[in-house]
PDB file of C-alpha atoms in Angstrom:
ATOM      1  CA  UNK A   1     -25.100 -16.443  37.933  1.00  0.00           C
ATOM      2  CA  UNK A   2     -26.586 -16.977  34.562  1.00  0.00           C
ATOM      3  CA  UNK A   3     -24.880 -18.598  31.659  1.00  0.00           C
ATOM      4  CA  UNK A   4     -24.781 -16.838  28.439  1.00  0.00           C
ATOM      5  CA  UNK A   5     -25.401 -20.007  25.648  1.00  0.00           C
ATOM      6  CA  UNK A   6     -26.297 -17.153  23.350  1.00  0.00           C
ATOM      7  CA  UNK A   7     -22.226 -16.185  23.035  1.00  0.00           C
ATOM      8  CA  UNK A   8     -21.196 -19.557  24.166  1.00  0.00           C
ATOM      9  CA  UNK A   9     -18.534 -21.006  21.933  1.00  0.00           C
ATOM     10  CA  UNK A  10     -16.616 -24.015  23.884  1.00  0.00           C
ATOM     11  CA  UNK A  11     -15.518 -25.393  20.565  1.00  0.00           C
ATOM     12  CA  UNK A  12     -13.542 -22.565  18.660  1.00  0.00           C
ATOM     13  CA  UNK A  13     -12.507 -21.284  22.179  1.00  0.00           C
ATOM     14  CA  UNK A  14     -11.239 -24.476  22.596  1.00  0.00           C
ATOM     15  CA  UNK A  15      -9.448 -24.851  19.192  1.00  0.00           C
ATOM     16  CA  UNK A  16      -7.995 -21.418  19.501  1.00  0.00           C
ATOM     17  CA  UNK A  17      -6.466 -21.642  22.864  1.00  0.00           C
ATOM     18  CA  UNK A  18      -4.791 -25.215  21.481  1.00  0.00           C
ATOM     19  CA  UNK A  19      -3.041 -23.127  18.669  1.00  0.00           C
ATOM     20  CA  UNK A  20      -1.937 -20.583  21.425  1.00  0.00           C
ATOM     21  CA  UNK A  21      -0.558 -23.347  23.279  1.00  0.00           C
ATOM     22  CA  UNK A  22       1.151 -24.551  20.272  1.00  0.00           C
ATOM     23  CA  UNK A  23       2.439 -21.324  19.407  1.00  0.00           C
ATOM     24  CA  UNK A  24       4.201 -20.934  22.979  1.00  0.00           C
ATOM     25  CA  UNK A  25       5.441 -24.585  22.755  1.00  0.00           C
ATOM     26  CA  UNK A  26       6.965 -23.920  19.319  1.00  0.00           C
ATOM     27  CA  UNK A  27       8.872 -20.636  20.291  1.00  0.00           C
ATOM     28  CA  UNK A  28      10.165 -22.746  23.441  1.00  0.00           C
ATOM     29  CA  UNK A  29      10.900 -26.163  22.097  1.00  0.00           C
ATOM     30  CA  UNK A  30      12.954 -24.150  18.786  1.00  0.00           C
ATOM     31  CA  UNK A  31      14.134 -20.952  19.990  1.00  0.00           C
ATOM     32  CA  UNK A  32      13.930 -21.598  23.954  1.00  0.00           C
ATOM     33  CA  UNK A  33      12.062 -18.233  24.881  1.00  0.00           C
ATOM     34  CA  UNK A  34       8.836 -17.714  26.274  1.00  0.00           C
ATOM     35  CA  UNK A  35       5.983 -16.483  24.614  1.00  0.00           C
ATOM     36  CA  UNK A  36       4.946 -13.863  26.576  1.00  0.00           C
ATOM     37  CA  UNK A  37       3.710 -10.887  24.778  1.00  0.00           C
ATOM     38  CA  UNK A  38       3.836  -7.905  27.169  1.00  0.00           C
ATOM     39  CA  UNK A  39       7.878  -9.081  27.596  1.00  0.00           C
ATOM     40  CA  UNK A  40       8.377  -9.267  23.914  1.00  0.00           C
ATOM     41  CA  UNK A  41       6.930  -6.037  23.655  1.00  0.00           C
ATOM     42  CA  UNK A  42       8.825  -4.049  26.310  1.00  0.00           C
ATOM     43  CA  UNK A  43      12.077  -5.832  25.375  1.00  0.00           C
ATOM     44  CA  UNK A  44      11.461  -3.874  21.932  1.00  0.00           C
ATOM     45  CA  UNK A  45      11.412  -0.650  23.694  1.00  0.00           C
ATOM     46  CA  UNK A  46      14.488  -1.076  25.639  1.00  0.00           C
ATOM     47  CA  UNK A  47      17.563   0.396  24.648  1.00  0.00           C
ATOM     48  CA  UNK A  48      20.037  -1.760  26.911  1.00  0.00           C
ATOM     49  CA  UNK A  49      18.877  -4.826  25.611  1.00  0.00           C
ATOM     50  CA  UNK A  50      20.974  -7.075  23.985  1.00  0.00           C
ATOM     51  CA  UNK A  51      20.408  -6.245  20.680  1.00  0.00           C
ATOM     52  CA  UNK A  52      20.034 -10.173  19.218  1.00  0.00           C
ATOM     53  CA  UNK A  53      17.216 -10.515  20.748  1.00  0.00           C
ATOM     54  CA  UNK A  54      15.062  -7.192  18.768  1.00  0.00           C
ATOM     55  CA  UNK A  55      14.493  -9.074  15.653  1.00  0.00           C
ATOM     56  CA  UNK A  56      12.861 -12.613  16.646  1.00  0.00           C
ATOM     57  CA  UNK A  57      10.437 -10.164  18.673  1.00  0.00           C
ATOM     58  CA  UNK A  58       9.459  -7.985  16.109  1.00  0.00           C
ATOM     59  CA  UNK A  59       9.488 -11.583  13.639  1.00  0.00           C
ATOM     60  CA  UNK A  60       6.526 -12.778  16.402  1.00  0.00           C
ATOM     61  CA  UNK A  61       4.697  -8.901  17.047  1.00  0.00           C
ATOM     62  CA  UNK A  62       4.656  -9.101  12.875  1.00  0.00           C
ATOM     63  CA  UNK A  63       2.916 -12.450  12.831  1.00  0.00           C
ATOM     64  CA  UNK A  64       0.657 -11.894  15.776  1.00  0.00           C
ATOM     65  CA  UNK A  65      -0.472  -8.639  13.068  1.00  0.00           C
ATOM     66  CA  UNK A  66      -0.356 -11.337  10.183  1.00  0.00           C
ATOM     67  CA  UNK A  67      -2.418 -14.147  11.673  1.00  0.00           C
ATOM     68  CA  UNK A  68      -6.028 -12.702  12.006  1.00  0.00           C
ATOM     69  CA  UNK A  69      -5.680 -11.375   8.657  1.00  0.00           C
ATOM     70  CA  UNK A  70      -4.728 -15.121   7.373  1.00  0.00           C
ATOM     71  CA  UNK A  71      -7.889 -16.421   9.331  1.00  0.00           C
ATOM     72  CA  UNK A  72     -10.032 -13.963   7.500  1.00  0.00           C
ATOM     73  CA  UNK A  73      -8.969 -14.730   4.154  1.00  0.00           C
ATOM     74  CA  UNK A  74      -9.203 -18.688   5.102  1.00  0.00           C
ATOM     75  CA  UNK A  75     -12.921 -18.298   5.823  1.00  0.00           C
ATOM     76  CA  UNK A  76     -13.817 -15.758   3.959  1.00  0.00           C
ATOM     77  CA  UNK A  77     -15.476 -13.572   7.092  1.00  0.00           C
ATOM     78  CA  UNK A  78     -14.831 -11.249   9.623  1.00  0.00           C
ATOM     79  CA  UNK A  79     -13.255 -11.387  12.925  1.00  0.00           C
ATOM     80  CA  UNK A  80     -15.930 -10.187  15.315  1.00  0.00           C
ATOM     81  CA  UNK A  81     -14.630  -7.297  17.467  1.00  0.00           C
ATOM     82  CA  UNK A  82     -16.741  -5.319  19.843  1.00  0.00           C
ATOM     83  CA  UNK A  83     -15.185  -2.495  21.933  1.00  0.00           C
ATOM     84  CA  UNK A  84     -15.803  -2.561  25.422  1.00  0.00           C
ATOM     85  CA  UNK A  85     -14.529   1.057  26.090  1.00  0.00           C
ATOM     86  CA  UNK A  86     -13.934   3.899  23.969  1.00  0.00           C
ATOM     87  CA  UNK A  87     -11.884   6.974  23.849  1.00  0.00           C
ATOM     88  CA  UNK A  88      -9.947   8.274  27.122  1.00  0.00           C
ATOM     89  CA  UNK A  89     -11.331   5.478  28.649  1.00  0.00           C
ATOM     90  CA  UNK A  90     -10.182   2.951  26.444  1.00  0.00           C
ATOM     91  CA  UNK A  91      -6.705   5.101  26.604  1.00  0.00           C
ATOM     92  CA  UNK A  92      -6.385   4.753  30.591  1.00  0.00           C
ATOM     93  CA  UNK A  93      -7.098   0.646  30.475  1.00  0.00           C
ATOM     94  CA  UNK A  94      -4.525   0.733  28.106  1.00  0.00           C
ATOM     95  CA  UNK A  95      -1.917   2.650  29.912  1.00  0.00           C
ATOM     96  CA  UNK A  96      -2.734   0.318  33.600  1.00  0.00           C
ATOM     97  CA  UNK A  97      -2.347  -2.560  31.251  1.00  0.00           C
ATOM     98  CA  UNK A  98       1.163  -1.486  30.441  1.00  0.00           C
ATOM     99  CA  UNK A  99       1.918  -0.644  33.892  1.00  0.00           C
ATOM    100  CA  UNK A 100       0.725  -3.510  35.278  1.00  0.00           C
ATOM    101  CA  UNK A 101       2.128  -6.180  33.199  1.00  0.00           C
ATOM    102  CA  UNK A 102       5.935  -4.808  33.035  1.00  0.00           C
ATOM    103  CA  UNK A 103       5.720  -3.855  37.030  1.00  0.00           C
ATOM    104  CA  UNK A 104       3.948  -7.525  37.505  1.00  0.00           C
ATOM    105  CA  UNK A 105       6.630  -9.082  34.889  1.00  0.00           C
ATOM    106  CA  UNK A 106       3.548 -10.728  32.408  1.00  0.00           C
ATOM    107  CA  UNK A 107       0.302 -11.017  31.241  1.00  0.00           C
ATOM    108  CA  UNK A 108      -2.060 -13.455  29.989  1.00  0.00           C
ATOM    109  CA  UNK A 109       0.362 -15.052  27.635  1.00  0.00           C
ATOM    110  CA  UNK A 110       3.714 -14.673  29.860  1.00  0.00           C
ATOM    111  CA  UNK A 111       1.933 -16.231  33.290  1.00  0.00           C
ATOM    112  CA  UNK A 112      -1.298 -17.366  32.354  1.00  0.00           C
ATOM    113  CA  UNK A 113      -0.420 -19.823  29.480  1.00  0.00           C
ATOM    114  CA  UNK A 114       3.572 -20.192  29.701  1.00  0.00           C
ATOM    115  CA  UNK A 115       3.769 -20.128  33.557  1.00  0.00           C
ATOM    116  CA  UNK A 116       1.365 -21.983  34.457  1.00  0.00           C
ATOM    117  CA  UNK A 117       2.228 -24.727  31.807  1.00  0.00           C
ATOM    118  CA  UNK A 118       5.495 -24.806  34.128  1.00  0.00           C
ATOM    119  CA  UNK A 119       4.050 -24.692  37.330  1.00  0.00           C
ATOM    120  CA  UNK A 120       5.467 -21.864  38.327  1.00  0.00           C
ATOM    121  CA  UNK A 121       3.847 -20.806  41.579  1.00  0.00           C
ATOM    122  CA  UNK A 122       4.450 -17.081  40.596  1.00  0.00           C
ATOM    123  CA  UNK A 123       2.776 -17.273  37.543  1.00  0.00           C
ATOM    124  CA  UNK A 124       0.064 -18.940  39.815  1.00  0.00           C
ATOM    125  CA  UNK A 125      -0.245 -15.744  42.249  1.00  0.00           C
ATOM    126  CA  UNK A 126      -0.482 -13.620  39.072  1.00  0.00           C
ATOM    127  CA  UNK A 127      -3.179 -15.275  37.573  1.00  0.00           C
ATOM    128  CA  UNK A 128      -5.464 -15.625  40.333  1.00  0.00           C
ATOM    129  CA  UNK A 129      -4.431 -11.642  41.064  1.00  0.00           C
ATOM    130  CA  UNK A 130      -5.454 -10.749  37.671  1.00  0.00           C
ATOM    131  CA  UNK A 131      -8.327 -12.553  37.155  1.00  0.00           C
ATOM    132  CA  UNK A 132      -9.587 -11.124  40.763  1.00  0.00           C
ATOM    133  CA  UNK A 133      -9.506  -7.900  39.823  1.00  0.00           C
ATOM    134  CA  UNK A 134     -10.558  -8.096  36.485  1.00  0.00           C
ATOM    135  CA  UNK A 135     -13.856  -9.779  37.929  1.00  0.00           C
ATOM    136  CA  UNK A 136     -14.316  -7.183  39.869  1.00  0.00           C
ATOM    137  CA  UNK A 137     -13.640  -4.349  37.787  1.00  0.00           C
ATOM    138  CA  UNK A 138     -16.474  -5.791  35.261  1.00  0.00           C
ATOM    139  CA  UNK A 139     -18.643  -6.533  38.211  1.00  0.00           C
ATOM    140  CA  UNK A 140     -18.105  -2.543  39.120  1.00  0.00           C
ATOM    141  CA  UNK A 141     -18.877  -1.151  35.601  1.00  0.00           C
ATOM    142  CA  UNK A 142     -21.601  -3.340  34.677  1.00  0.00           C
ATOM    143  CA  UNK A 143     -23.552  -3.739  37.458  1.00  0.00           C
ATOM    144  CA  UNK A 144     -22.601  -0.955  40.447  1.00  0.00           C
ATOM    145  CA  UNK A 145     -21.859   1.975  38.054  1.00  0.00           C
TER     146      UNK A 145
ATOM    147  CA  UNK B   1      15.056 -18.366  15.024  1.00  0.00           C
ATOM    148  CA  UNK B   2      13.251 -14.965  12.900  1.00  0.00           C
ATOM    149  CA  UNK B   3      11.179 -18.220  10.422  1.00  0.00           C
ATOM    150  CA  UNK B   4      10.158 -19.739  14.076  1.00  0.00           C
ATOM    151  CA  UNK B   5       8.755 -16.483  15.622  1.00  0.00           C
ATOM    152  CA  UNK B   6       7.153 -15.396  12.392  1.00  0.00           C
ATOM    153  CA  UNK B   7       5.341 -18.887  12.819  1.00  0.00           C
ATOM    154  CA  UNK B   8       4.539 -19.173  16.331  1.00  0.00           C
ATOM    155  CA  UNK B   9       3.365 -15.203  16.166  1.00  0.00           C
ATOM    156  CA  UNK B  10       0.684 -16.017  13.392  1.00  0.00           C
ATOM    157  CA  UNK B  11      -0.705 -19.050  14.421  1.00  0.00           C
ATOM    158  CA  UNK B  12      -0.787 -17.409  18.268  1.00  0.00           C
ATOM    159  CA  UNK B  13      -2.521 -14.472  16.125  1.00  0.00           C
ATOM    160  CA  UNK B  14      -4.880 -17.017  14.336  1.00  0.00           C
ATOM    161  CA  UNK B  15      -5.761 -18.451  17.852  1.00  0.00           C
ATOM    162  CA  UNK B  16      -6.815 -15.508  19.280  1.00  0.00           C
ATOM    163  CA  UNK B  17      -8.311 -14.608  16.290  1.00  0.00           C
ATOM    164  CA  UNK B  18     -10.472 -17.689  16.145  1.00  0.00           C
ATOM    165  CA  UNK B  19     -11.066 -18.667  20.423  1.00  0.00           C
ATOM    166  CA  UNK B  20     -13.176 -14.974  20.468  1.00  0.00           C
ATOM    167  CA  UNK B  21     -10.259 -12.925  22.751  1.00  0.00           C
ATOM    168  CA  UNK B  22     -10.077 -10.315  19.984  1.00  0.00           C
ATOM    169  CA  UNK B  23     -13.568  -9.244  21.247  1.00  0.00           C
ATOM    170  CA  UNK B  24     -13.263  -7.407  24.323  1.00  0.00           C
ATOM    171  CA  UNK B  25     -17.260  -7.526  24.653  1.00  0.00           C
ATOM    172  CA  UNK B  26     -16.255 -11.472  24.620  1.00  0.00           C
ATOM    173  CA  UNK B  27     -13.729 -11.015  27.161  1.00  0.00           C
ATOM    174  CA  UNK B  28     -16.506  -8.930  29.152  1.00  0.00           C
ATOM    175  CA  UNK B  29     -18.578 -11.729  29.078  1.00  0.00           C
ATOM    176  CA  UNK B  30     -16.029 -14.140  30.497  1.00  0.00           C
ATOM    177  CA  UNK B  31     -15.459 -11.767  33.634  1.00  0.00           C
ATOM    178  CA  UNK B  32     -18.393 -11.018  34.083  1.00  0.00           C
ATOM    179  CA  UNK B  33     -19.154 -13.901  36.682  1.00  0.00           C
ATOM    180  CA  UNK B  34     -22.036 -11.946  38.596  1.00  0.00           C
ATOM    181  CA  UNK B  35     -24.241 -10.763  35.531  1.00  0.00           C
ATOM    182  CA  UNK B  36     -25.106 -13.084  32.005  1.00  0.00           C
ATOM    183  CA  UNK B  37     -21.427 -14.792  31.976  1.00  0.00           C
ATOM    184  CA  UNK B  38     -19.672 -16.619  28.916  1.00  0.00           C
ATOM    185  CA  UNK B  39     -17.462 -19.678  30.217  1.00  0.00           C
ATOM    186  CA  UNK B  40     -16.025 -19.649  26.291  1.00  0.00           C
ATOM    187  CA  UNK B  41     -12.784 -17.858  27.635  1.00  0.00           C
ATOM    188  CA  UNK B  42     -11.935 -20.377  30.166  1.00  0.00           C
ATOM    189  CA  UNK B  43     -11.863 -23.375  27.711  1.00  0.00           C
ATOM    190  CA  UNK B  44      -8.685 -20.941  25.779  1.00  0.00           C
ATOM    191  CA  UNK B  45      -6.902 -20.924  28.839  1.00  0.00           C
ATOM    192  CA  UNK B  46      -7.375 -24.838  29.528  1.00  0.00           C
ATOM    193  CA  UNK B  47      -5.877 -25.841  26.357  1.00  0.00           C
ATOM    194  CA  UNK B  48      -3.647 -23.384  25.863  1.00  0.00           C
ATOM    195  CA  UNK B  49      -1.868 -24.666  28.774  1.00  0.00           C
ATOM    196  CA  UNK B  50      -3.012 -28.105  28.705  1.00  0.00           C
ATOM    197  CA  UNK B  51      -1.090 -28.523  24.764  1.00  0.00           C
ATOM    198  CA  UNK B  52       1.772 -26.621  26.207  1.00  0.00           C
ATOM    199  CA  UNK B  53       1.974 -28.294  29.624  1.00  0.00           C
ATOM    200  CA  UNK B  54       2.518 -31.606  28.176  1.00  0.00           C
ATOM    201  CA  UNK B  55       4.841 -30.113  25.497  1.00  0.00           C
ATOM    202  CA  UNK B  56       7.247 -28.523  28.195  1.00  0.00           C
ATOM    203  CA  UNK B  57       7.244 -31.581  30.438  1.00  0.00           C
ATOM    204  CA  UNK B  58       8.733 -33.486  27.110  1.00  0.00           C
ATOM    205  CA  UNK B  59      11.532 -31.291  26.482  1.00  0.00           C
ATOM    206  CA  UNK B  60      12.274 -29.298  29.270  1.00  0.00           C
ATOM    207  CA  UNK B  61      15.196 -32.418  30.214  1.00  0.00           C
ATOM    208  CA  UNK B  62      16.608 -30.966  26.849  1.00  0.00           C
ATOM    209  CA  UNK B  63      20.298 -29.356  26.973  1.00  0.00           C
ATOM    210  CA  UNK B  64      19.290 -26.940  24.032  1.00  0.00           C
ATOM    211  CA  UNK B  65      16.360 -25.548  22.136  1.00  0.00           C
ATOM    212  CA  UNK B  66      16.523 -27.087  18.101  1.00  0.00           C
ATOM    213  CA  UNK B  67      17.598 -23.956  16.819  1.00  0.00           C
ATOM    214  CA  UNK B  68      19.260 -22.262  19.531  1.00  0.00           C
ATOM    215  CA  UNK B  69      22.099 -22.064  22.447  1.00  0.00           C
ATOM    216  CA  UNK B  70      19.624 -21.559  25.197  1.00  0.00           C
ATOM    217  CA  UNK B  71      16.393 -21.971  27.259  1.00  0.00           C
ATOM    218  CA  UNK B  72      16.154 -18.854  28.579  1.00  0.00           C
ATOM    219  CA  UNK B  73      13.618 -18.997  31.539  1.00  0.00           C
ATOM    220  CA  UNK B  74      12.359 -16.596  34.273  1.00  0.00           C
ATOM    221  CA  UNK B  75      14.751 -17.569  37.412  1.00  0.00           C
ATOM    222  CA  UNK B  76      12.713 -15.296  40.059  1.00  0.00           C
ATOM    223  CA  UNK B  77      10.482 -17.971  42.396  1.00  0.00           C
ATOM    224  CA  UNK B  78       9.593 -15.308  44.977  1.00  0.00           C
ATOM    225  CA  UNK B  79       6.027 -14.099  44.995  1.00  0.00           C
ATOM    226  CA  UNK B  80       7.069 -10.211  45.336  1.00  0.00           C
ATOM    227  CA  UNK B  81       5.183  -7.056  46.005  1.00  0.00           C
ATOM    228  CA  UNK B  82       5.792  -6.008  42.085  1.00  0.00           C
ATOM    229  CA  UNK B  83       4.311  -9.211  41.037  1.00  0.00           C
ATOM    230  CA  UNK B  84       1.245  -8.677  42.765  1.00  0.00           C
ATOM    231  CA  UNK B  85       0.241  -5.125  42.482  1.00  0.00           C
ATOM    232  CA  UNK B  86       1.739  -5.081  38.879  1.00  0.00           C
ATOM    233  CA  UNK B  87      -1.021  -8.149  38.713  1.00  0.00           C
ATOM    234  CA  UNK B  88      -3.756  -6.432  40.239  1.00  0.00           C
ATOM    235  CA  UNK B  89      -3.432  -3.089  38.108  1.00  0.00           C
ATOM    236  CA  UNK B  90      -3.113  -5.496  34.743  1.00  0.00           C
ATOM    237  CA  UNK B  91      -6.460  -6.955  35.673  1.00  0.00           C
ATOM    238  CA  UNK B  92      -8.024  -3.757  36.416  1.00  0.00           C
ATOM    239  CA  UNK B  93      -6.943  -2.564  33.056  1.00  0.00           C
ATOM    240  CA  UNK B  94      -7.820  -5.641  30.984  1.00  0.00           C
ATOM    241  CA  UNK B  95     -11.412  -5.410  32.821  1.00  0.00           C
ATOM    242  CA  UNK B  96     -12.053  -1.888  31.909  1.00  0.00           C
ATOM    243  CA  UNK B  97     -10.802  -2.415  28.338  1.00  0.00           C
ATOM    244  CA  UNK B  98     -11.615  -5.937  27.430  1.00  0.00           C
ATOM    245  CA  UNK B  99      -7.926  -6.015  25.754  1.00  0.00           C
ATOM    246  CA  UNK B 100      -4.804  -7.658  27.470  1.00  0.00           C
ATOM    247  CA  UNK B 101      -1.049  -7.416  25.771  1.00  0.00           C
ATOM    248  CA  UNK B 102      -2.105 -10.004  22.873  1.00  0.00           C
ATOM    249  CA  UNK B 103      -5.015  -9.301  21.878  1.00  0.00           C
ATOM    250  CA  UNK B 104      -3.879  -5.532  21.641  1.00  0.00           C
ATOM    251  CA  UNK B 105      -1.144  -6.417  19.015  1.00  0.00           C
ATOM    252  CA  UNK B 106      -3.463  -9.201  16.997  1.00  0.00           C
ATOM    253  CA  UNK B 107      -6.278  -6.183  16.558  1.00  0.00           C
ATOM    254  CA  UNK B 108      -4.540  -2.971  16.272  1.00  0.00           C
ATOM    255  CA  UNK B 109      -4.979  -2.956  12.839  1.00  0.00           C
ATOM    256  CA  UNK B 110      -8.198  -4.614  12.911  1.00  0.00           C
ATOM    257  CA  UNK B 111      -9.871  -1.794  14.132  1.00  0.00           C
ATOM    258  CA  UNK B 112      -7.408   0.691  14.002  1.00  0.00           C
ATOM    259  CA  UNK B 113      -9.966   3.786  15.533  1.00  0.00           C
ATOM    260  CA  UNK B 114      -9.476   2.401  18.973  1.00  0.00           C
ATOM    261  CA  UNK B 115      -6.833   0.104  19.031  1.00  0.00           C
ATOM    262  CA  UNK B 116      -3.931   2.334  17.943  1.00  0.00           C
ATOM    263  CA  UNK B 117      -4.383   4.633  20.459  1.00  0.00           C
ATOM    264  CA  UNK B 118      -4.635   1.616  23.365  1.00  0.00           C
ATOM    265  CA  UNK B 119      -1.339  -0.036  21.461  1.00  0.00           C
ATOM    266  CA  UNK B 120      -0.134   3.903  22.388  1.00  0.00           C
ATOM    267  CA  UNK B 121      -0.927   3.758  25.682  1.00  0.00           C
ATOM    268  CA  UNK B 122      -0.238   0.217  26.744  1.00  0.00           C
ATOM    269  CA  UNK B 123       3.343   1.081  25.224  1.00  0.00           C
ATOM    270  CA  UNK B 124       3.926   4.115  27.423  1.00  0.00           C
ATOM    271  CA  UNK B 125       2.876   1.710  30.528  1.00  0.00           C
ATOM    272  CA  UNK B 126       5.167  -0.569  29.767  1.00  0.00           C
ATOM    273  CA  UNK B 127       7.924   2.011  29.500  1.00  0.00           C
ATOM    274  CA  UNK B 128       6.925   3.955  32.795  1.00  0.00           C
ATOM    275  CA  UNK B 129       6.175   0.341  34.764  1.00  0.00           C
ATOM    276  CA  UNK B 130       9.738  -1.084  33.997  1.00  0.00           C
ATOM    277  CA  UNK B 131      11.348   2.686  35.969  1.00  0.00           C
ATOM    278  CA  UNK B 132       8.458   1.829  38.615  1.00  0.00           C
ATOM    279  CA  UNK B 133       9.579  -1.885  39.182  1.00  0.00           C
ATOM    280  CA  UNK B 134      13.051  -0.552  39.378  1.00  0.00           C
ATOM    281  CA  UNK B 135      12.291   1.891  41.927  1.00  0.00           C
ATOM    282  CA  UNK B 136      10.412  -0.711  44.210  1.00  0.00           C
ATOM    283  CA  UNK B 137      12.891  -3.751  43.925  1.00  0.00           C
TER     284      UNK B 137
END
């Protein structure tokens, strides 16, 4: 293993992920729900649901849009973004990231920063999961493939 | 409780925007633990939950949220076979695309050429997973 101090930014990572977890603690703390992103979304597509809970989740998917754009205009540059994948591709990551997270009940935000804030053990088993097989999916396409 | 999600949703926006997890090349980096690999995304992770691990231990002994009836948390403590190929298949995906759930939303219309059609996608997974979670429970 070799570490990339060319990309390395420990700092803003560091600042960002502290405004994440302030995010999640704000929505709990005020409005008691979690902050977990692939839940918020799939609530919105579910026709059952109890409809009071639709518009503080379109309220957060509208300023999870909104904040990039307010970081932009704060410093005056651009947000660098550099697609991995392209095209079908891109398409099929994004349809086993929908399947996964709603049959695995979370993703990054959901288990990785609200459940394990709560130690919850299954939050636990889905991060370590995830992370496994994202490691070796990258290991696969960048170095086997 | 709409002014407090508008809030929390752009500065969770802003902190993606600023850690680096809007770049899925970034988020390749940080995965990519057997080639040239960027530690940046781990130090997201650590205070993301550090800031809100110390925040839920003070007010989880709280009857009530400030602005509303109820805490509504998950209630489900077993580790299940949903959780954990639902798990696996999310990290597959977020490895081939660099993009998890967030991120997705935060850059769709950032670069709109390929993250529309993922926010498309992910969306129809989400949909088909929830009958698929159903069937297996």
């Amino acid at each position: 293993m070799t570490i990339d101090f060319d990309h390395f930014t420990p700092l803003m990572s560091l600042v960002g992920g502290i405004m994440i977890g302030a995010a999640a603690l704000i929505l709990m703390a005020c409005s008691g729900r979690v902050m977990g992103i692939s839940g918020i979304l799939s609530g919105l597509t579910q026709k059952h649901q109890n409809r009071s809970e639709i518009p503080w989740r379109l309220a957060f998917v509208v300023g999870t849009i909104l904040g990039p754009f307010l970081v932009m205009m704060v410093t005056g540059q651009g947000i660098e973004i550099r697609p991995s994948a392209h095209g079908p591709l891109l398409m099929l990551g994004g349809l086993i990231v929908g399947l996964g997270t709603a049959i695995g009940s979370g993703c990054t935000s959901g288990h990785g920063i609200c459940g394990l804030a709560r130690f919850s053990t299954r939050s636990l088993a889905a991060v370590m999961m995830f992370m496994a097989t994202a490691i070796i999916t990258v290991a696969l396409i960048r170095h086997v493939l | 409780m709409i002014i407090i999600a508008v809030v929390s949703g752009v500065i969770f926006g802003a902190g993606l925007a600023i850690s680096g997890m809007l770049d899925p090349s970034k988020v390749s980096g940080f995965l990519d633990l057997f080639g040239v690999w960027d530690p940046s995304l781990a130090f997201v992770m650590g205070g993301g939950v550090i800031v809100n691990g110390i925040g839920f231990l003070l007010i989880k002994n709280r009857a009530k949220p400030l602005f509303a009836t109820d805490f509504k948390l998950p209630t489900s403590k077993v580790i299940d076979k949903p959780l954990l190929i639902g798990s696996a298949l999310f990290g597959i995906g977020w490895g081939i695309s660099g993009l998890c759930p967030g991120p997705a939303v935060a850059s769709a219309f950032l670069n709109p050429a390929d993250g529309i059609g993922f926010m498309v996608f992910m969306m129809a997974g989400l949909v088909l997973g929830r009958v698929i979670k159903r069937r297996m429970a």
